[in-house]
Every structure is written in structure tokens, then in C-alpha cells.
Amino acid sequence: PKPNGDSTAMLMKSYACQRRTPLKHHNSFLTEALEILAQNADYNDNEGRSVAFRRAASVLKALPRRVRCMQDLRWLPCLGDHSQRVIKEILEDGSSREVESTRQSEQYQAMKALTGIFGVGVRTADRWFREGLRSPDDLIRTGQQLNREQQAGVQYYDDLQKPVTKAEADVISDMVEKAVHAVLPGAEIQLMGGFRRGKEVGHDVDFLITHPEEGKEEGLMPKITNWLKEQGLLLYQKTTRNSYLEKMDGPARASSNMDRFERCFSIFKLQKSAASCKSSSAASAEDVSTGRESEGPAEHHPEASGWRAVRVDLVVSPYSQFAFATLGWTGSKLFERELRRWAGQEKHMSLSSHALYDSKQNLYLRAKTEEEIFAHLGLEFIPPSERNA
Ligand code: DCP
Ligand code: MG
């Protein structure tokens, strides 16, 4: 008979969507290191390497106890040679030289600072890095050409770097709910992304909006953003139209993981109310109580003003696609990726945030709930709080 540790390892399923991954786990000392290497691989446009490190980290997140020695890893899936080397070094020496030198490297730090700007992806950041730029300040100093999104990203950089708390997300939820119900009574709003998975902080707040009468949701986004603008609650927004057409986009486009919903990338102006500034300084609380008006955004000094900027993503889904949109927008990113890989490789199906297509039967599988989608995929239902892969 195998000892206990081994039997857990032997039962570890190889797709993240087959496993339960809680938010809090026992191996952050290893997963954080592996995720630095994954991040660095992303910065070098090496997707395969990045996914390999992320899958390895994810397996360790699903373990019921702390890894003590390499023996504990026997039978575990998804641990490649490179990941094992890194883990071994950390177990033996307390840290990995490769991870530490990556963390300290000029390229890693600059790419982190530059891709941390809203509207800046790896390609742009890499071009800037090769031109000698290292930080948002360098962009301003050298007068780089920035698009509207990036300008907002630089302008609100300090605020957008600060994690959004659940309390702040709840205040934003109330604002979004008010806006949506003002322009379309009966619409339904759901908090998505990391907060739906139980995270206490996030880099943004994600919402999915729908209406039980199909069609009512059409053209909804501009109405919502106009309402928010009139209230002075929006610092920036860019809306993209819904471009999804079932017959054309469903199976043919399954390889693309970008969905095609009507979507708004925005930056909200959040007043530091009593609920959201429990932990902030007395000075900023004072600003609120004296009703002092905030300065113009060009001079926005986060610590001194009575408000902060928060990234918010709004997505509108037709009711018939709502279950797919919910599943697709809950994450984590690796969990989503693994769901699509499972669907394709194991079930000959293609899953998107709009639909599930069965290539063997040549038909779309309908679903009203996430549970039904897991069932179509032959997977045990995993609740959002255990999708932290
Ligand atoms: N998503 C995805 N693929 C993308 C973008 C988003 O699968 N390219 C899905 C999964 C994410 C959700 O949308 O969980 C929201 O994206 P975020 O980037 O906001 O990720 P999280 O909300 O999970 O994390 P954070 O706390 O950093 O916001
Ligand atoms: Mg999010």
C-alpha cells in the first residue's frame, strides 16, 4: 500500500479544470517562484514555456499540504524537468538562483513596469525596452507617442498599481447596478473575475450584464456609459461592439480566446467613502469629510485626493449565452485555458465564452447554467471558489 502523500499525488488529475484549486494553498513559496519564470517567459513571447511553468505551479496549488521533499512530487502530472530543478533548489537552498536573478534583472523589472501600464502589451513594452525606456516616467520624459488608452494608463498609473479591495469592488458594484437599472430595469448584473472566485483583492473589477428578455441587452453599453459619464463617475472608457455571429464565429473561431461581446474597458472615479477607506490615511479621510473637490486628473496625486482610479471591465451578454459568458469570465486564466484544451483534446468540442460546439455531432450544445456546461464537457462541477488554478 502506498503512503498517504503518494495516493493524493496519484489521484491528481492532469487538467486544471478536473481539479479543485482553492484560493489559499500550502505552496506559495514554490508557486510564486514558478510564476516569476512564467511571467518572464511571457515577456519574452515564449507562450509554451510560460504555460508549462503555470501548469506546474497550478498542480502545487491543488496539493492538500506543503511540499517537503522531491519524493512528495512523485506521480504528480505537469512537472517538467525545468520546474523540478527549480523546486529542488528551493527545497534544498531556500531559493532558486534563476528565479532570483530573473526577479532582479533589468529586463524583468522594466517589462513589469511597462506592461503594468493600462493599454500596454508585451510587444509595445518590448519595443520601448529595446529603445532604452524603463518606466512610465521615461515615457513622459521622452515624449513617447501614446494612444488614448495608454495616456490614461500613464495618468492614473499609481492608482491602477494599487490593488482593488473587495470593499472597493462592492462600492463599484453598487455604482454599476445603479447605472444599469437606471437605463434598463430588469437587467441582471454579476461580479466576475477574481472577486467571483473569492479573491480579497484584484487588479480590476469585472462585471457581466444581461437581460432575461433576449434582445433587450442590445445597444445597452453606450447607455450605461453615458449615464456614468453624466454622473462624473468615468475617467476613461472605450466600448467595443458585439461582433459575435453564431454560424460564422462559433466553431471556426474557437481557437481564438478573445470573446466578441459588447465590452467596455473603463476607469472609474471612486470616491474614498467610509466603506472603502478604512485602511487609508486620516488625511484622505479628512479630504472627504470637508467635501474638498478633487484636482483635475492631470495633477492627480493619489495620496492627497479624495478619490482613486479603478479599472473596471463591463461585458454585456445576450441571455442565451449568459452561462457561457459566466464560465468564461470567472477564470482563472489558466482554468479557462485548460477548459478549452480539455474540450478540444478530450471531447472534440470547442468552448468559447459564447457557446459550446460539438464537432462530432455537428451541433451547438445549449446551457442555461455553468453546471450544464460542465456536464456537457463530462467534467465534475467545480465551483468558482475552487477555480483558482
Ligand atoms: N479572461 C480570459 N482570458 C483573457 C482575459 C480574461 O480568460 N484574455 C477571463 C478570465 C479572467 C476574467 O476574464 O478571470 C477576468 O480577467 P482579469 O484579467 O480581470 O483576471 P482576474 O479577474 O482573474 O484577476 P485580477 O484579480 O487580476 O483582476
Ligand atoms: Mg479581474
Coordinates of C-alpha atoms and ligand atoms in Angstrom, one line a residue, residues 192-195 197 199 201-206 257-259 263 313 327-334 336-337 340 353, ligand 1:
M192 CA -17.0 38.3 -12.3
G193 CA -13.3 37.5 -12.5
G194 CA -11.1 37.1 -9.4
F195 CA -13.7 38.5 -7.0
R197 CA -13.6 33.3 -7.1
K199 CA -10.2 36.9 -4.0
V201 CA -8.0 42.0 -3.9
G202 CA -7.8 42.3 -7.7
H203 CA -6.2 44.4 -10.4
D204 CA -9.6 45.4 -11.8
V205 CA -13.4 44.7 -11.2
D206 CA -15.2 42.7 -13.9
N257 CA -9.9 33.0 -26.8
M258 CA -10.9 36.6 -27.3
D259 CA -14.6 36.9 -27.0
R263 CA -17.4 45.2 -23.9
D313 CA -14.4 45.9 -17.3
L327 CA -18.0 30.5 -17.2
G328 CA -15.6 32.3 -19.5
W329 CA -15.3 35.4 -17.3
T330 CA -14.9 33.7 -13.9
G331 CA -11.3 32.5 -14.6
S332 CA -8.7 31.9 -13.6
K333 CA -7.0 32.5 -16.9
L334 CA -5.3 29.1 -16.6
E336 CA -10.2 28.9 -18.7
R337 CA -7.3 27.8 -20.9
R340 CA -10.8 24.9 -23.7
S353 CA -17.5 32.5 -23.8
Ligands
DCP1 N1 -10.2 36.2 -19.3 C1 -9.7 35.2 -20.0 N2 -8.8 35.5 -21.0 C2 -8.4 36.8 -21.2 C3 -9.0 37.8 -20.4 C4 -9.9 37.4 -19.5 O1 -10.0 34.0 -19.9 N3 -7.5 37.0 -22.2 C5 -11.2 35.8 -18.3 C6 -10.7 35.1 -17.1 C7 -10.5 36.0 -16.0 C8 -11.6 37.0 -16.3 O2 -11.8 37.0 -17.7 O3 -10.6 35.5 -14.8 C9 -11.2 38.4 -15.9 O4 -9.9 38.8 -16.3 P1 -8.9 39.5 -15.3 O5 -7.7 39.8 -16.1 O6 -9.6 40.6 -14.7 O7 -8.5 38.4 -14.3 P2 -8.9 38.1 -12.8 O8 -10.2 38.9 -12.5 O9 -9.0 36.6 -12.7 O10 -7.7 38.6 -11.9 P3 -7.5 40.1 -11.3 O11 -7.7 39.9 -9.9 O12 -6.0 40.4 -11.6 O13 -8.4 41.1 -11.9

